[in-house]
Amino acid sequence: MNRTFFHRWCIGLGILVVAWMVVQPAQGATEWKAGVAKVCITPEKYMWMAGYGGRKEPANGKYSDLWVKSLVLEDAAGRRAVLVSFDLLGIGHDLAASICDQLHQQFGLKRDQVALCFSHTHSGPVVGRNLEPLHYRQVDADQQALIDQYADTLRQHVVACVGKAVEAVEPVAVTWGSGTATFAVNRRNNKEAQVPELRERNELCGPQDHDVPVLAVRDAKGGLMAVVFGYACHGTVLSDLSWCGDYPGFAQAELEARNADCVAMFWAGCGGDQNPLPRRKLELAQQYGRRLADAVSKVLAGKMEPVAAELKTAYVEVPLPLAALPTKAEWQQAAGSKNRYEQARARMFLERMEAGETIPDTYPYGIGVWRLGDRIDWVFLGGEVVVDYALRLKAELDDRRTWVAGYSNDVMAYIPSVRVLEEGGYEGKTAMLYYGLPSAWAPEVEKAIVDAVHSLAAEGRK
């Protein structure tokens, strides 16, 4: 072989190698598989809205549609899990269990393989008996029928959405990163009217969690197929009578507009005591949505870390203890209260007692933990979890590699830390009235939850 030919041969080989490297999918693309889908869940008829007791009539307009979205992940060993995100306030335990049962029957997904995550927008519909004393027992029979019908339809939409995602499964690459957004404010430690001034002077106080975890799913050609992101803040910018995903909905829509053919999915962090302040204007909801989308986009544009194609999932329902329950005589007295919500809750429990039911002194509290590769512990906690849980679990597990979602599984009440429980107030005690739980939580609540998370996380790391 002459020298000139050999030289040209080497150059040609080098060009082929470079070309091969360029067209190869990103790391992990041949190991992970994923499918994503979305289905509109905006009610077909105007009905009662969830989240505020002050509303006096059903919805009468729309700023944006509401969506259920699903992401099916499959690792190199064929293990699957599905994340389902909802532009809704939340759902109750019975409906969540029914949805998961159907997903098991139709797709073979066990309970630990399913995570239900709610944005907690206060501009969506009432769903079933969730917040029963606040909503279901305050409206007429026609509205109750719409609420019941919507819950049944929602179940069908979720199953259909997951089915579409299962059918769309293809090889992908999965990467992760973390950003920052700063519009959430601890509402227990800052007066809303003073927030702009305090923010300007950098004097806001109270615990906060400004992390924005991001999971990116790219197809074999490198196109962004799905982006999943979280933030710890209430979806309470808006309070009027128009359907809207609030700031999480606007953030998802913005990301989808910026990335063609991408499905953006939001999960709410431990924002039970965190509000977007100031609020109450559509422009603010849109602005916060753009700010959150900007934080996610910055992560997507930077160097993200690959996630090895290994998936472990676990789920447990902890019997979370309640404080001492009222007696029948106390319920009878409360049934005559001038507070219509106290009346509704008391009559609800009296009806159950008269039907022969025993009022339980614990709640079946769902906790899920997913282990993604050797990097991410993704924790799914039910209810309106206060920020203390995220800060504690991230400190005790692995900081930004620990993602803690609240408003998951089912949304049955606020979940206070020991600190908040002892302080009392809305998140610590009085909100239980509106959710329809018979009493506040017992002091052991934080330990029971944190211990369960540690146990599940330890199993996932084996």
XYZ file of C-alpha atoms in Angstrom:
462
model
C 0.000 0.000 0.000
C 1.574 3.304 -1.063
C 1.862 6.187 1.357
C -0.569 8.491 -0.529
C -3.294 5.862 -0.633
C -2.796 5.039 3.034
C -3.022 8.716 3.936
C -6.262 9.138 2.003
C -7.642 5.932 3.513
C -6.983 7.213 7.039
C -8.655 10.543 6.267
C -11.679 8.768 4.828
C -11.914 6.481 7.835
C -11.709 9.472 10.152
C -14.538 11.203 8.315
C -16.687 8.069 8.599
C -15.995 7.777 12.340
C -16.901 11.427 12.917
C -20.062 11.050 10.847
C -21.001 7.921 12.811
C -20.537 9.769 16.090
C -22.685 12.671 14.914
C -25.642 10.520 13.891
C -25.502 8.309 16.976
C -28.235 9.041 19.511
C -27.312 10.564 22.836
C -25.928 8.391 25.617
C -28.500 5.961 26.924
C -30.821 6.273 23.910
C -30.556 2.576 23.096
C -31.214 1.617 26.735
C -34.068 3.824 27.934
C -37.415 3.722 26.200
C -40.251 6.174 26.733
C -43.625 7.252 25.441
C -45.544 10.445 26.162
C -49.117 11.613 25.585
C -51.599 14.309 26.591
C -55.405 14.503 26.737
C -57.566 17.575 27.304
C -59.629 17.375 30.527
C -61.341 20.771 30.433
C -64.956 20.130 31.551
C -67.473 20.111 28.710
C -69.994 21.940 30.890
C -69.476 24.777 33.303
C -69.384 23.368 36.818
C -68.188 24.222 40.305
C -64.537 25.098 40.721
C -62.208 23.658 43.360
C -60.064 25.411 45.924
C -61.961 28.404 47.274
C -65.079 28.515 49.438
C -65.855 32.096 48.472
C -67.060 31.308 44.954
C -70.820 31.653 44.611
C -71.401 30.204 41.138
C -69.874 27.737 38.653
C -67.135 28.551 36.160
C -68.171 30.811 33.292
C -65.039 31.229 31.149
C -61.643 29.844 30.138
C -58.130 31.261 30.020
C -56.530 27.958 29.040
C -57.382 24.296 28.678
C -56.630 21.753 31.389
C -54.618 18.624 30.608
C -53.713 15.191 31.852
C -50.331 14.031 30.560
C -48.450 10.769 30.918
C -44.854 9.694 30.547
C -44.032 5.994 30.387
C -40.390 5.170 31.223
C -38.837 1.768 30.541
C -35.305 0.861 31.613
C -32.787 -1.498 30.027
C -34.268 -4.487 31.867
C -37.803 -3.723 30.676
C -39.032 -2.344 34.003
C -41.679 0.337 33.511
C -43.162 3.251 35.428
C -45.666 5.897 34.431
C -45.853 9.485 35.633
C -49.281 11.096 35.247
C -49.598 14.867 35.689
C -52.908 16.672 36.131
C -53.930 20.323 35.818
C -56.202 19.816 38.828
C -56.368 20.690 42.515
C -56.243 17.023 43.514
C -58.371 13.898 43.863
C -59.393 11.639 46.733
C -58.036 8.262 47.775
C -60.884 6.203 46.305
C -60.625 7.738 42.837
C -56.828 7.446 42.866
C -57.107 3.766 43.804
C -59.688 3.187 41.069
C -57.452 4.798 38.437
C -54.468 2.706 39.520
C -56.581 -0.466 39.514
C -57.590 0.186 35.908
C -54.005 0.898 34.890
C -53.049 -2.441 36.427
C -55.839 -4.303 34.641
C -55.150 -2.776 31.221
C -51.382 -2.314 31.226
C -50.076 -4.536 34.017
C -48.794 -1.548 35.998
C -48.552 -2.217 39.723
C -49.242 0.534 42.237
C -45.554 1.271 42.810
C -45.118 1.831 39.060
C -47.635 4.706 38.976
C -47.146 8.267 40.236
C -50.099 10.671 40.114
C -49.046 14.320 40.391
C -51.386 17.314 40.681
C -50.481 20.916 39.905
C -52.995 22.116 42.528
C -54.411 24.819 40.309
C -57.338 26.538 42.031
C -58.911 27.213 38.626
C -60.009 23.688 37.796
C -63.164 21.696 38.590
C -64.231 19.952 41.780
C -63.469 16.242 41.373
C -65.679 13.798 43.258
C -65.824 14.020 47.053
C -62.427 15.679 47.412
C -62.845 18.596 49.882
C -66.383 17.320 50.503
C -67.479 19.777 53.245
C -66.089 22.724 51.269
C -67.602 21.873 47.894
C -69.736 18.783 47.327
C -72.041 19.390 50.299
C -72.422 23.089 49.485
C -73.833 22.759 45.950
C -77.180 21.612 44.538
C -78.020 18.189 43.126
C -77.384 19.246 39.512
C -73.857 20.364 40.352
C -73.252 17.206 42.387
C -74.234 15.163 39.337
C -71.753 17.090 37.174
C -69.032 16.567 39.790
C -69.702 12.814 39.899
C -69.807 12.585 36.111
C -66.536 14.480 35.740
C -64.766 12.080 38.116
C -65.912 9.114 36.010
C -64.844 10.836 32.788
C -61.472 11.763 34.285
C -60.765 8.123 35.044
C -61.427 7.243 31.406
C -59.211 10.094 30.190
C -56.293 8.981 32.375
C -56.475 5.388 31.141
C -56.696 6.574 27.523
C -53.746 8.941 28.004
C -51.543 6.238 29.506
C -52.584 3.904 26.697
C -51.415 6.408 24.107
C -48.081 6.788 25.885
C -47.619 3.010 26.057
C -48.248 2.742 22.307
C -45.719 5.518 21.643
C -42.785 3.930 23.512
C -39.493 4.300 21.607
C -35.734 4.454 22.354
C -34.739 7.661 24.147
C -32.010 9.332 26.166
C -32.787 10.615 29.654
C -30.863 13.443 31.324
C -31.367 15.586 34.396
C -30.442 18.970 35.813
C -31.641 21.545 38.324
C -32.473 25.231 38.056
C -33.854 28.013 40.228
C -37.001 30.153 40.390
C -37.705 32.656 43.145
C -41.318 33.830 42.995
C -42.583 31.508 45.768
C -42.957 33.098 49.214
C -43.525 31.450 52.594
C -47.046 32.620 53.340
C -46.919 31.760 57.029
C -43.992 34.086 57.649
C -44.749 37.021 55.346
C -47.837 39.211 55.105
C -49.065 39.287 51.524
C -49.505 43.078 51.397
C -45.884 43.605 52.481
C -44.267 41.090 50.116
C -43.233 43.506 47.302
C -41.502 45.803 49.796
C -39.883 42.917 51.674
C -38.695 41.348 48.435
C -37.151 44.623 47.306
C -35.236 44.862 50.594
C -34.368 41.143 50.479
C -36.101 40.656 53.821
C -38.499 37.814 53.072
C -38.381 35.226 55.841
C -39.351 31.642 56.507
C -38.191 28.391 54.858
C -38.446 28.154 51.060
C -37.385 25.753 48.316
C -36.483 27.450 45.043
C -35.042 24.399 43.255
C -36.462 23.520 39.823
C -35.615 19.862 39.084
C -35.682 19.003 35.372
C -35.852 15.645 33.586
C -35.356 15.720 29.810
C -36.366 12.881 27.497
C -34.909 13.043 23.971
C -35.643 10.772 21.041
C -33.003 8.876 19.034
C -32.390 11.942 16.858
C -31.846 14.206 19.858
C -35.224 15.949 19.674
C -36.827 16.941 22.977
C -39.774 14.594 23.379
C -40.720 15.413 26.973
C -39.560 17.678 29.775
C -40.660 17.088 33.343
C -40.098 19.774 35.970
C -41.135 20.680 39.493
C -41.489 23.702 41.760
C -42.698 24.170 45.333
C -45.451 26.777 45.130
C -49.243 26.908 45.347
C -51.224 27.264 42.107
C -53.182 30.186 43.522
C -52.436 33.235 41.405
C -55.995 33.250 40.039
C -59.302 33.094 41.905
C -62.000 34.065 39.398
C -64.419 31.857 37.418
C -62.312 30.920 34.367
C -60.705 27.529 33.769
C -56.918 27.791 33.859
C -53.836 25.783 34.737
C -52.573 28.869 36.623
C -48.809 29.513 36.507
C -47.940 25.779 36.102
C -50.219 25.601 33.080
C -48.664 28.687 31.515
C -45.154 27.330 32.178
C -45.992 24.044 30.444
C -47.592 25.830 27.485
C -44.580 28.134 27.137
C -42.137 25.223 27.087
C -44.216 23.371 24.514
C -44.306 26.507 22.353
C -40.526 26.826 22.568
C -39.885 23.152 21.789
C -41.858 21.721 18.877
C -43.429 18.274 19.434
C -42.492 18.327 23.135
C -44.851 17.505 25.983
C -44.090 19.488 29.150
C -45.174 18.040 32.506
C -45.265 19.818 35.861
C -45.181 18.338 39.336
C -45.737 20.389 42.469
C -43.078 20.313 45.167
C -43.694 20.714 48.889
C -45.433 24.051 48.513
C -48.199 23.682 51.090
C -47.042 26.858 52.832
C -45.661 28.620 49.733
C -47.598 31.160 47.638
C -46.874 33.025 44.393
C -46.925 36.624 45.610
C -48.163 39.092 44.548
C -51.110 37.489 42.755
C -54.759 37.748 41.592
C -53.984 39.036 38.086
C -53.885 37.001 34.885
C -50.736 38.854 33.845
C -48.973 37.675 36.999
C -49.899 34.030 36.367
C -48.504 34.347 32.843
C -45.386 36.108 34.134
C -44.663 33.448 36.765
C -45.230 30.773 34.128
C -42.650 32.400 31.846
C -40.182 32.749 34.708
C -40.512 29.062 35.516
C -40.218 28.149 31.827
C -37.094 30.330 31.616
C -35.556 28.424 34.546
C -36.289 25.100 32.839
C -35.024 26.350 29.463
C -31.766 27.441 31.040
C -31.241 23.924 32.373
C -32.106 22.400 28.993
C -29.604 24.667 27.258
C -26.814 23.792 29.687
C -24.919 20.604 30.364
C -27.318 17.979 31.696
C -26.202 14.717 33.267
C -27.202 11.390 31.685
C -29.346 9.006 33.726
C -28.347 5.355 33.540
C -31.170 3.141 32.256
C -32.070 1.557 35.576
C -35.411 2.076 37.270
C -36.586 0.947 40.711
C -40.005 1.782 42.135
C -41.591 1.376 45.558
C -44.851 2.411 47.188
C -46.362 2.048 50.634
C -49.436 3.303 52.421
C -48.573 4.368 55.947
C -51.394 4.441 58.559
C -50.834 8.101 59.398
C -52.198 8.784 62.903
C -54.818 11.416 63.655
C -55.269 13.234 66.952
C -58.121 12.265 69.282
C -61.418 12.002 67.386
C -64.571 13.874 68.425
C -67.297 11.885 70.173
C -70.762 11.400 68.674
C -72.101 14.015 71.096
C -69.485 16.478 69.871
C -70.421 15.774 66.243
C -74.085 16.337 67.114
C -73.213 19.665 68.683
C -71.125 20.672 65.663
C -74.034 19.800 63.361
C -75.841 22.809 64.811
C -72.938 25.197 64.267
C -73.461 28.496 62.472
C -70.352 27.659 60.401
C -71.722 25.868 57.328
C -68.488 23.915 56.822
C -68.527 22.643 60.412
C -72.159 21.687 59.895
C -71.349 19.829 56.681
C -68.446 17.883 58.152
C -70.386 16.942 61.298
C -73.374 15.733 59.319
C -71.064 13.759 57.035
C -69.599 11.839 59.972
C -72.952 11.416 61.712
C -74.356 9.857 58.524
C -71.452 7.440 58.428
C -71.851 6.530 62.086
C -75.591 5.976 61.649
C -74.774 3.676 58.712
C -72.671 1.567 61.072
C -69.272 2.803 59.941
C -66.387 3.225 62.355
C -64.534 6.509 61.955
C -60.848 5.536 61.475
C -58.176 7.202 63.597
C -55.544 6.819 60.872
C -55.335 7.677 57.167
C -53.823 5.383 54.478
C -51.132 7.859 53.422
C -49.443 7.014 50.131
C -45.677 7.385 49.674
C -43.815 6.474 46.501
C -40.084 6.511 45.792
C -38.533 6.009 42.363
C -34.822 5.494 41.869
C -33.633 6.686 38.452
C -30.209 5.283 37.581
C -27.699 5.845 40.354
C -28.545 9.536 40.597
C -32.125 10.490 41.387
C -34.331 9.627 44.356
C -37.784 10.863 43.350
C -40.155 10.982 46.313
C -43.946 11.253 45.879
C -45.861 12.409 48.969
C -49.621 12.748 49.239
C -51.435 15.891 50.360
C -50.423 19.518 50.685
C -46.961 18.975 52.101
C -45.211 21.930 53.736
C -41.719 22.877 52.618
C -39.977 21.505 55.749
C -40.260 17.980 54.339
C -38.386 18.766 51.126
C -35.644 20.630 52.959
C -35.208 17.840 55.494
C -35.285 14.953 53.022
C -32.867 16.650 50.629
C -30.479 17.319 53.499
C -30.700 13.730 54.761
C -30.602 11.973 51.387
C -28.708 13.782 48.631
C -29.594 17.458 48.153
C -30.478 18.267 44.528
C -30.420 14.607 43.557
C -33.442 14.144 45.811
C -36.685 15.380 44.270
C -39.639 15.664 46.641
C -43.086 16.014 45.100
C -46.082 16.925 47.210
C -49.659 16.807 45.911
C -49.106 13.242 44.718
C -51.064 9.989 44.929
C -54.109 11.677 46.504
C -54.677 15.065 48.101
C -56.496 14.511 51.379
C -55.302 17.361 53.645
C -52.366 19.558 54.539
C -49.322 17.648 55.771
C -47.636 19.777 58.451
C -44.189 19.211 59.887
C -43.880 18.999 63.676
C -42.956 22.675 63.665
C -46.052 23.721 61.722
C -48.282 21.339 63.676
C -47.152 22.874 66.957
C -47.590 26.391 65.580
C -51.117 25.527 64.477
C -52.947 27.825 62.118
C -54.427 26.907 58.755
C -51.818 24.425 57.502
C -51.309 22.968 60.965
C -54.903 22.424 62.001
C -57.923 24.308 60.680
C -57.720 23.247 57.009
C -58.672 19.706 58.077
C -62.238 20.993 58.382
C -62.513 21.749 54.660
C -60.952 18.478 53.576
C -63.317 16.508 55.787
C -60.826 14.741 58.037
C -62.174 14.290 61.572
C -59.275 15.885 63.451
C -55.776 17.287 63.149
C -52.779 14.993 62.701
C -51.052 13.414 65.676
C -47.542 14.648 66.610
C -45.934 11.494 65.119
C -46.873 12.473 61.557
C -43.482 13.808 60.437
C -41.502 10.887 61.830
C -43.838 8.340 60.246
C -43.478 9.917 56.794
C -39.740 10.548 56.920
C -38.990 7.064 58.252
C -41.015 5.490 55.438
C -39.206 7.558 52.804
C -35.810 6.564 54.173
C -36.816 2.903 54.180
C -38.042 2.983 50.574
C -35.034 4.999 49.404
C -32.649 2.533 51.052
C -34.301 -0.360 49.228
C -33.950 1.486 45.932
C -30.232 1.971 46.442
C -29.482 -1.735 46.938
